[in-house]
């Protein structure tokens, strides 16, 4: 059976094709209620399916928001996605999601695809990589912005669009002071890749706060910004510090993300080390899965769902995107059992 055409609906309703289009495609120029009712009734009787592209032209909006994240399996990003979807749904928008696995070529391809689908706005969630890749992304987005597109970044701001930025440096410094307050003096750091600004800011905030109190980490180990990265780094750290079960004073390890901290705890468990008896640990983010983790992980809590909602609010605010609005999201230190210093 041939697809029902807009012309078929117009004939059944006894109106022009242009009138039928204005009714069904959401144009602001809607005819009288009686005419509109006839058109909708005819469309329902014939089983007409409106053309999304035609609706977008009539409304000057596709109703789509493109969202790019690094890893949808990471609870950090899935929580932000939840906030974006919740806010988008309230605004009558649909979210198109791309997960890049931190491949910046895929990120640019995803942005290009969202542009070709004429998304009303694009949200880039996750720390940027330094170097030429940022400039390539900027060129891609510049073309989109020149055509009335809107861009919001979750993370450090770029040279275009608005930004929602967690206060990674400040919050990590606050965590360092809180752990010093628990009596810790022997520290180590599990950092992330040196070209990822989120990892760098968190490491720097923590280490520089320690330095202000005359404390220097015993060792720093870097790993991938993932659970497996934390697992691998933790094994190397244990060897470097010669960690052993039953040692007198356990060191306190700061992992720059919760997923890295969880990987580290798993690695130490395999080595027969107990948290916090043999090694204390703290993370960053307060991801939802920590609710079921034993021992409870000391961390910095970010309101991740709220971050996603705030990103959508900025994306739909013409004044915010045009003025490159920049909102900061504070972190809140939460001390749990994983950092309790149990001296002999």
mmCIF file of C-alpha atoms in Angstrom:
data_model
loop_
_atom_site.group_PDB
_atom_site.id
_atom_site.type_symbol
_atom_site.label_atom_id
_atom_site.label_comp_id
_atom_site.label_asym_id
_atom_site.label_seq_id
_atom_site.Cartn_x
_atom_site.Cartn_y
_atom_site.Cartn_z
ATOM 1 C CA UNK A 1 0.000 0.000 0.000
ATOM 2 C CA UNK A 2 1.352 3.429 -0.953
ATOM 3 C CA UNK A 3 2.111 5.838 1.881
ATOM 4 C CA UNK A 4 -0.592 8.392 2.611
ATOM 5 C CA UNK A 5 0.458 11.798 1.257
ATOM 6 C CA UNK A 6 -0.250 15.224 2.687
ATOM 7 C CA UNK A 7 -2.207 15.912 -0.497
ATOM 8 C CA UNK A 8 -4.524 12.973 0.334
ATOM 9 C CA UNK A 9 -5.266 14.485 3.732
ATOM 10 C CA UNK A 10 -5.935 17.899 2.206
ATOM 11 C CA UNK A 11 -8.420 16.403 -0.288
ATOM 12 C CA UNK A 12 -10.232 14.405 2.410
ATOM 13 C CA UNK A 13 -10.493 17.526 4.650
ATOM 14 C CA UNK A 14 -11.502 19.805 1.749
ATOM 15 C CA UNK A 15 -8.620 22.263 2.283
ATOM 16 C CA UNK A 16 -5.504 23.297 0.398
ATOM 17 C CA UNK A 17 -2.300 21.355 0.853
ATOM 18 C CA UNK A 18 -0.677 24.441 2.395
ATOM 19 C CA UNK A 19 -3.444 24.626 5.015
ATOM 20 C CA UNK A 20 -3.069 20.933 5.842
ATOM 21 C CA UNK A 21 0.655 21.430 6.200
ATOM 22 C CA UNK A 22 0.256 24.343 8.605
ATOM 23 C CA UNK A 23 -2.042 22.283 10.827
ATOM 24 C CA UNK A 24 -0.060 19.051 10.883
ATOM 25 C CA UNK A 25 3.460 20.436 10.873
ATOM 26 C CA UNK A 26 3.037 22.869 13.741
ATOM 27 C CA UNK A 27 3.222 26.204 11.951
ATOM 28 C CA UNK A 28 2.430 29.310 13.972
ATOM 29 C CA UNK A 29 -0.065 30.250 11.228
ATOM 30 C CA UNK A 30 -2.869 27.872 12.217
ATOM 31 C CA UNK A 31 -6.313 28.237 10.553
ATOM 32 C CA UNK A 32 -9.606 28.339 12.420
ATOM 33 C CA UNK A 33 -10.422 25.605 14.928
ATOM 34 C CA UNK A 34 -13.050 23.989 12.728
ATOM 35 C CA UNK A 35 -10.650 23.723 9.808
ATOM 36 C CA UNK A 36 -7.865 22.392 12.011
ATOM 37 C CA UNK A 37 -10.203 19.766 13.482
ATOM 38 C CA UNK A 38 -11.193 18.575 9.986
ATOM 39 C CA UNK A 39 -7.554 18.237 8.951
ATOM 40 C CA UNK A 40 -6.593 16.285 12.057
ATOM 41 C CA UNK A 41 -9.608 14.011 11.692
ATOM 42 C CA UNK A 42 -8.750 13.325 8.046
ATOM 43 C CA UNK A 43 -5.145 12.544 8.981
ATOM 44 C CA UNK A 44 -6.295 10.108 11.673
ATOM 45 C CA UNK A 45 -8.739 8.364 9.309
ATOM 46 C CA UNK A 46 -6.121 7.927 6.598
ATOM 47 C CA UNK A 47 -3.291 7.009 8.971
ATOM 48 C CA UNK A 48 -1.095 9.881 7.821
ATOM 49 C CA UNK A 49 2.347 10.116 9.453
ATOM 50 C CA UNK A 50 3.756 13.691 9.474
ATOM 51 C CA UNK A 51 7.195 14.276 7.976
ATOM 52 C CA UNK A 52 9.659 15.238 10.721
ATOM 53 C CA UNK A 53 11.738 17.380 8.380
ATOM 54 C CA UNK A 54 8.667 19.274 7.230
ATOM 55 C CA UNK A 55 7.657 19.845 10.839
ATOM 56 C CA UNK A 56 11.129 21.166 11.626
ATOM 57 C CA UNK A 57 10.902 23.661 8.767
ATOM 58 C CA UNK A 58 7.450 24.812 9.824
ATOM 59 C CA UNK A 59 8.462 25.275 13.456
ATOM 60 C CA UNK A 60 12.038 26.434 12.819
ATOM 61 C CA UNK A 61 12.998 23.740 15.331
ATOM 62 C CA UNK A 62 13.625 19.992 15.212
ATOM 63 C CA UNK A 63 12.993 19.560 18.931
ATOM 64 C CA UNK A 64 16.291 17.644 19.170
ATOM 65 C CA UNK A 65 19.186 18.079 21.604
ATOM 66 C CA UNK A 66 22.454 16.327 20.779
ATOM 67 C CA UNK A 67 24.375 15.015 23.804
ATOM 68 C CA UNK A 68 27.965 13.765 23.592
ATOM 69 C CA UNK A 69 29.474 11.823 26.520
ATOM 70 C CA UNK A 70 32.729 9.911 26.833
ATOM 71 C CA UNK A 71 31.342 6.656 28.269
ATOM 72 C CA UNK A 72 27.664 5.951 28.921
ATOM 73 C CA UNK A 73 28.646 2.960 31.098
ATOM 74 C CA UNK A 74 30.465 5.296 33.508
ATOM 75 C CA UNK A 75 28.041 6.259 36.326
ATOM 76 C CA UNK A 76 29.392 9.824 36.181
ATOM 77 C CA UNK A 77 28.123 10.267 32.635
ATOM 78 C CA UNK A 78 24.959 8.186 32.986
ATOM 79 C CA UNK A 79 23.866 10.435 35.867
ATOM 80 C CA UNK A 80 24.445 13.541 33.735
ATOM 81 C CA UNK A 81 22.462 11.887 30.921
ATOM 82 C CA UNK A 82 19.599 11.322 33.356
ATOM 83 C CA UNK A 83 19.524 15.032 34.169
ATOM 84 C CA UNK A 84 19.678 16.038 30.501
ATOM 85 C CA UNK A 85 16.837 13.691 29.568
ATOM 86 C CA UNK A 86 14.668 14.845 32.470
ATOM 87 C CA UNK A 87 15.067 18.539 31.625
ATOM 88 C CA UNK A 88 14.694 17.921 27.880
ATOM 89 C CA UNK A 89 11.473 15.993 28.415
ATOM 90 C CA UNK A 90 10.031 18.865 30.445
ATOM 91 C CA UNK A 91 10.905 21.208 27.584
ATOM 92 C CA UNK A 92 9.314 18.952 24.967
ATOM 93 C CA UNK A 93 12.681 18.013 23.450
ATOM 94 C CA UNK A 94 14.151 14.660 22.416
ATOM 95 C CA UNK A 95 17.760 13.734 23.231
ATOM 96 C CA UNK A 96 20.121 12.182 20.675
ATOM 97 C CA UNK A 97 22.987 10.469 22.531
ATOM 98 C CA UNK A 98 26.522 9.688 21.347
ATOM 99 C CA UNK A 99 29.095 7.850 23.495
ATOM 100 C CA UNK A 100 32.659 8.306 22.217
ATOM 101 C CA UNK A 101 34.835 6.146 24.502
ATOM 102 C CA UNK A 102 37.116 9.201 24.686
ATOM 103 C CA UNK A 103 37.880 8.950 20.969
ATOM 104 C CA UNK A 104 38.001 12.581 19.875
ATOM 105 C CA UNK A 105 37.585 11.668 16.211
ATOM 106 C CA UNK A 106 34.266 10.041 17.130
ATOM 107 C CA UNK A 107 33.364 13.134 19.132
ATOM 108 C CA UNK A 108 33.802 15.373 16.119
ATOM 109 C CA UNK A 109 31.905 12.918 13.907
ATOM 110 C CA UNK A 110 29.043 12.896 16.444
ATOM 111 C CA UNK A 111 28.905 16.691 16.515
ATOM 112 C CA UNK A 112 28.868 16.746 12.714
ATOM 113 C CA UNK A 113 25.988 14.250 12.670
ATOM 114 C CA UNK A 114 23.962 16.297 15.155
ATOM 115 C CA UNK A 115 24.555 19.386 13.009
ATOM 116 C CA UNK A 116 23.332 17.554 9.899
ATOM 117 C CA UNK A 117 20.163 16.575 11.789
ATOM 118 C CA UNK A 118 19.696 20.268 12.665
ATOM 119 C CA UNK A 119 19.658 19.698 16.417
ATOM 120 C CA UNK A 120 18.437 22.760 18.317
ATOM 121 C CA UNK A 121 21.406 22.501 20.700
ATOM 122 C CA UNK A 122 24.468 20.337 21.356
ATOM 123 C CA UNK A 123 25.780 19.495 24.835
ATOM 124 C CA UNK A 124 29.366 18.230 25.180
ATOM 125 C CA UNK A 125 29.784 16.430 28.508
ATOM 126 C CA UNK A 126 33.274 15.550 29.636
ATOM 127 C CA UNK A 127 36.741 16.969 29.920
ATOM 128 C CA UNK A 128 38.424 18.179 26.762
ATOM 129 C CA UNK A 129 41.745 17.037 25.370
ATOM 130 C CA UNK A 130 44.472 19.581 24.764
ATOM 131 C CA UNK A 131 46.095 20.248 21.401
ATOM 132 C CA UNK A 132 44.916 20.366 17.808
ATOM 133 C CA UNK A 133 41.807 18.250 18.443
ATOM 134 C CA UNK A 134 40.160 21.105 20.335
ATOM 135 C CA UNK A 135 40.781 23.469 17.428
ATOM 136 C CA UNK A 136 39.234 20.986 15.004
ATOM 137 C CA UNK A 137 36.171 20.683 17.220
ATOM 138 C CA UNK A 138 35.972 24.461 17.458
ATOM 139 C CA UNK A 139 35.880 24.742 13.665
ATOM 140 C CA UNK A 140 33.079 22.178 13.497
ATOM 141 C CA UNK A 141 31.032 24.012 16.111
ATOM 142 C CA UNK A 142 31.709 27.449 14.580
ATOM 143 C CA UNK A 143 29.842 26.399 11.451
ATOM 144 C CA UNK A 144 26.935 25.262 13.605
ATOM 145 C CA UNK A 145 26.892 28.460 15.684
ATOM 146 C CA UNK A 146 26.906 30.564 12.519
ATOM 147 C CA UNK A 147 23.618 28.871 11.640
ATOM 148 C CA UNK A 148 21.945 29.754 14.982
ATOM 149 C CA UNK A 149 22.990 26.582 16.761
ATOM 150 C CA UNK A 150 23.668 26.479 20.516
ATOM 151 C CA UNK A 151 26.512 24.727 22.310
ATOM 152 C CA UNK A 152 26.916 24.005 26.034
ATOM 153 C CA UNK A 153 29.953 22.308 27.554
ATOM 154 C CA UNK A 154 29.871 20.318 30.793
ATOM 155 C CA UNK A 155 33.427 20.771 32.065
ATOM 156 C CA UNK A 156 35.986 23.447 31.397
ATOM 157 C CA UNK A 157 34.686 26.136 29.019
ATOM 158 C CA UNK A 158 35.777 26.341 25.397
ATOM 159 C CA UNK A 159 36.127 29.472 23.301
ATOM 160 C CA UNK A 160 32.492 29.171 22.229
ATOM 161 C CA UNK A 161 29.125 28.423 23.802
ATOM 162 C CA UNK A 162 28.102 28.303 27.458
ATOM 163 C CA UNK A 163 29.559 26.072 30.170
ATOM 164 C CA UNK A 164 28.612 24.239 33.353
ATOM 165 C CA UNK A 165 31.890 23.625 35.179
ATOM 166 C CA UNK A 166 32.404 21.553 38.348
ATOM 167 C CA UNK A 167 34.845 23.218 40.739
ATOM 168 C CA UNK A 168 37.327 20.349 40.514
ATOM 169 C CA UNK A 169 40.391 22.215 41.766
ATOM 170 C CA UNK A 170 38.704 23.884 44.751
ATOM 171 C CA UNK A 171 36.806 20.762 45.824
ATOM 172 C CA UNK A 172 39.926 18.569 45.650
ATOM 173 C CA UNK A 173 41.736 21.074 47.852
ATOM 174 C CA UNK A 174 38.883 20.906 50.362
ATOM 175 C CA UNK A 175 39.116 17.114 50.359
ATOM 176 C CA UNK A 176 42.853 17.292 51.084
ATOM 177 C CA UNK A 177 42.254 19.562 54.087
ATOM 178 C CA UNK A 178 39.504 17.246 55.349
ATOM 179 C CA UNK A 179 41.801 14.200 55.161
ATOM 180 C CA UNK A 180 44.560 16.114 56.938
ATOM 181 C CA UNK A 181 41.958 16.868 59.575
ATOM 182 C CA UNK A 182 41.431 13.126 60.029
ATOM 183 C CA UNK A 183 45.089 12.831 61.014
ATOM 184 C CA UNK A 184 46.592 11.626 57.711
ATOM 185 C CA UNK A 185 50.129 12.687 56.851
ATOM 186 C CA UNK A 186 51.262 9.970 54.406
ATOM 187 C CA UNK A 187 49.552 10.453 51.042
ATOM 188 C CA UNK A 188 49.705 9.035 47.540
ATOM 189 C CA UNK A 189 47.818 9.998 44.376
ATOM 190 C CA UNK A 190 46.294 7.953 41.571
ATOM 191 C CA UNK A 191 45.917 10.486 38.771
ATOM 192 C CA UNK A 192 44.441 10.381 35.293
ATOM 193 C CA UNK A 193 45.883 11.145 31.859
ATOM 194 C CA UNK A 194 47.924 14.341 31.808
ATOM 195 C CA UNK A 195 46.062 15.738 28.784
ATOM 196 C CA UNK A 196 42.609 15.506 30.446
ATOM 197 C CA UNK A 197 41.992 18.744 32.288
ATOM 198 C CA UNK A 198 39.508 17.338 34.816
ATOM 199 C CA UNK A 199 42.105 14.838 36.021
ATOM 200 C CA UNK A 200 44.817 17.504 36.104
ATOM 201 C CA UNK A 201 42.698 20.028 38.018
ATOM 202 C CA UNK A 202 41.717 17.468 40.632
ATOM 203 C CA UNK A 203 45.297 16.305 41.097
ATOM 204 C CA UNK A 204 46.631 19.854 41.302
ATOM 205 C CA UNK A 205 43.997 21.028 43.760
ATOM 206 C CA UNK A 206 44.754 18.113 46.079
ATOM 207 C CA UNK A 207 48.558 18.201 45.874
ATOM 208 C CA UNK A 208 48.816 21.973 46.184
ATOM 209 C CA UNK A 209 46.545 21.983 49.234
ATOM 210 C CA UNK A 210 48.844 19.394 50.850
ATOM 211 C CA UNK A 211 51.863 21.527 49.960
ATOM 212 C CA UNK A 212 50.314 24.505 51.739
ATOM 213 C CA UNK A 213 50.490 22.397 54.897
ATOM 214 C CA UNK A 214 54.027 21.197 54.282
ATOM 215 C CA UNK A 215 53.011 17.754 53.030
ATOM 216 C CA UNK A 216 54.213 16.082 49.814
ATOM 217 C CA UNK A 217 52.714 12.844 48.404
ATOM 218 C CA UNK A 218 54.962 9.812 48.812
ATOM 219 C CA UNK A 219 54.256 8.741 45.235
ATOM 220 C CA UNK A 220 52.014 9.617 42.296
ATOM 221 C CA UNK A 221 50.848 7.045 39.733
ATOM 222 C CA UNK A 222 48.814 7.892 36.618
ATOM 223 C CA UNK A 223 46.311 5.622 34.883
ATOM 224 C CA UNK A 224 43.441 5.667 32.433
ATOM 225 C CA UNK A 225 40.388 7.601 33.631
ATOM 226 C CA UNK A 226 38.482 4.343 34.275
ATOM 227 C CA UNK A 227 37.982 1.465 36.687
ATOM 228 C CA UNK A 228 40.671 -0.579 34.948
ATOM 229 C CA UNK A 229 43.006 2.421 34.997
ATOM 230 C CA UNK A 230 42.580 2.658 38.763
ATOM 231 C CA UNK A 231 43.107 -1.096 39.139
ATOM 232 C CA UNK A 232 46.399 -1.055 37.232
ATOM 233 C CA UNK A 233 47.664 2.110 38.929
ATOM 234 C CA UNK A 234 46.843 0.712 42.380
ATOM 235 C CA UNK A 235 48.959 -2.403 41.825
ATOM 236 C CA UNK A 236 51.919 -0.257 40.771
ATOM 237 C CA UNK A 237 51.366 2.044 43.737
ATOM 238 C CA UNK A 238 51.296 -0.917 46.137
ATOM 239 C CA UNK A 239 54.642 -2.090 44.779
ATOM 240 C CA UNK A 240 56.164 1.389 44.974
ATOM 241 C CA UNK A 241 55.105 1.863 48.596
ATOM 242 C CA UNK A 242 55.719 -1.796 49.532
ATOM 243 C CA UNK A 243 52.233 -1.977 51.025
ATOM 244 C CA UNK A 244 51.637 -5.000 53.236
ATOM 245 C CA UNK A 245 48.885 -6.317 55.425
ATOM 246 C CA UNK A 246 49.133 -5.224 59.052
ATOM 247 C CA UNK A 247 51.485 -2.268 58.550
ATOM 248 C CA UNK A 248 51.485 0.262 61.367
ATOM 249 C CA UNK A 249 50.185 3.410 59.674
ATOM 250 C CA UNK A 250 48.302 3.075 56.371
ATOM 251 C CA UNK A 251 48.855 5.742 53.684
ATOM 252 C CA UNK A 252 45.877 7.664 52.313
ATOM 253 C CA UNK A 253 45.457 7.454 48.532
ATOM 254 C CA UNK A 254 43.499 10.029 46.551
ATOM 255 C CA UNK A 255 42.093 8.703 43.259
ATOM 256 C CA UNK A 256 40.894 11.488 40.970
ATOM 257 C CA UNK A 257 37.585 9.708 40.256
ATOM 258 C CA UNK A 258 35.365 7.269 42.130
ATOM 259 C CA UNK A 259 35.528 4.641 39.388
ATOM 260 C CA UNK A 260 39.328 4.720 39.628
ATOM 261 C CA UNK A 261 39.082 4.411 43.415
ATOM 262 C CA UNK A 262 36.782 1.386 43.099
ATOM 263 C CA UNK A 263 39.241 -0.230 40.700
ATOM 264 C CA UNK A 264 42.048 0.487 43.150
ATOM 265 C CA UNK A 265 40.191 -1.146 46.032
ATOM 266 C CA UNK A 266 39.620 -4.261 43.896
ATOM 267 C CA UNK A 267 43.334 -4.442 43.094
ATOM 268 C CA UNK A 268 44.349 -4.122 46.731
ATOM 269 C CA UNK A 269 41.825 -6.779 47.717
ATOM 270 C CA UNK A 270 43.533 -9.207 45.333
ATOM 271 C CA UNK A 271 46.845 -8.371 47.011
ATOM 272 C CA UNK A 272 45.387 -9.180 50.430
ATOM 273 C CA UNK A 273 45.211 -5.546 51.533
ATOM 274 C CA UNK A 274 42.236 -4.302 53.530
ATOM 275 C CA UNK A 275 40.675 -0.825 53.257
ATOM 276 C CA UNK A 276 41.028 1.163 55.516
ATOM 277 C CA UNK A 277 43.214 -1.027 57.798
ATOM 278 C CA UNK A 278 46.136 -1.346 55.351
ATOM 279 C CA UNK A 279 45.458 1.536 52.965
ATOM 280 C CA UNK A 280 42.973 4.397 53.107
ATOM 281 C CA UNK A 281 41.411 5.843 49.962
ATOM 282 C CA UNK A 282 39.235 8.709 48.756
ATOM 283 C CA UNK A 283 37.706 9.446 45.361
ATOM 284 C CA UNK A 284 35.781 12.167 43.593
ATOM 285 C CA UNK A 285 32.206 12.431 42.151
ATOM 286 C CA UNK A 286 30.008 10.450 44.599
ATOM 287 C CA UNK A 287 28.598 8.258 41.819
ATOM 288 C CA UNK A 288 25.298 6.457 42.627
ATOM 289 C CA UNK A 289 26.914 2.998 42.806
ATOM 290 C CA UNK A 290 28.771 4.045 45.969
ATOM 291 C CA UNK A 291 25.559 3.481 47.914
ATOM 292 C CA UNK A 292 26.212 -0.269 47.729
ATOM 293 C CA UNK A 293 29.989 -0.167 48.158
ATOM 294 C CA UNK A 294 31.647 -1.436 51.346
ATOM 295 C CA UNK A 295 33.525 0.211 52.898
ATOM 296 C CA UNK A 296 31.824 3.500 52.134
ATOM 297 C CA UNK A 297 34.085 5.645 49.968
ATOM 298 C CA UNK A 298 35.160 9.105 51.093
ATOM 299 C CA UNK A 299 34.711 11.438 48.156
ATOM 300 C CA UNK A 300 33.636 14.794 46.790
ATOM 301 C CA UNK A 301 29.949 14.826 45.901
ATOM 302 C CA UNK A 302 28.842 16.528 42.701
ATOM 303 C CA UNK A 303 25.144 16.910 41.910
ATOM 304 C CA UNK A 304 25.501 15.097 38.585
ATOM 305 C CA UNK A 305 21.802 14.968 37.672
ATOM 306 C CA UNK A 306 21.517 18.678 38.436
ATOM 307 C CA UNK A 307 24.531 19.346 36.200
ATOM 308 C CA UNK A 308 22.679 17.731 33.302
ATOM 309 C CA UNK A 309 19.540 19.747 33.988
ATOM 310 C CA UNK A 310 21.504 22.995 34.202
ATOM 311 C CA UNK A 311 23.173 22.230 30.872
ATOM 312 C CA UNK A 312 19.770 21.917 29.177
ATOM 313 C CA UNK A 313 18.564 25.141 30.798
ATOM 314 C CA UNK A 314 21.577 26.974 29.367
ATOM 315 C CA UNK A 315 21.127 25.325 25.979
ATOM 316 C CA UNK A 316 17.553 26.585 25.735
ATOM 317 C CA UNK A 317 18.392 30.078 27.000
ATOM 318 C CA UNK A 318 19.231 32.312 24.043
ATOM 319 C CA UNK A 319 20.879 34.946 26.235
ATOM 320 C CA UNK A 320 23.029 32.376 28.047
ATOM 321 C CA UNK A 321 24.469 30.773 24.932
ATOM 322 C CA UNK A 322 24.998 34.052 23.117
ATOM 323 C CA UNK A 323 26.833 35.557 26.100
ATOM 324 C CA UNK A 324 28.833 32.360 26.777
ATOM 325 C CA UNK A 325 27.391 32.052 30.260
ATOM 326 C CA UNK A 326 29.603 30.175 32.703
ATOM 327 C CA UNK A 327 28.092 28.440 35.730
ATOM 328 C CA UNK A 328 30.197 26.821 38.453
ATOM 329 C CA UNK A 329 29.095 23.712 40.353
ATOM 330 C CA UNK A 330 30.602 23.332 43.843
ATOM 331 C CA UNK A 331 31.586 19.990 45.317
ATOM 332 C CA UNK A 332 30.838 18.757 48.826
ATOM 333 C CA UNK A 333 33.332 16.678 50.806
ATOM 334 C CA UNK A 334 31.890 13.479 52.289
ATOM 335 C CA UNK A 335 34.083 11.436 54.646
ATOM 336 C CA UNK A 336 33.183 7.760 54.977
ATOM 337 C CA UNK A 337 34.810 4.604 56.329
ATOM 338 C CA UNK A 338 37.420 4.235 53.546
ATOM 339 C CA UNK A 339 39.543 7.064 54.961
ATOM 340 C CA UNK A 340 39.207 6.383 58.684
ATOM 341 C CA UNK A 341 42.733 6.306 60.149
ATOM 342 C CA UNK A 342 42.934 3.456 62.657
ATOM 343 C CA UNK A 343 46.202 3.951 64.495
ATOM 344 C CA UNK A 344 47.563 1.072 66.581
#
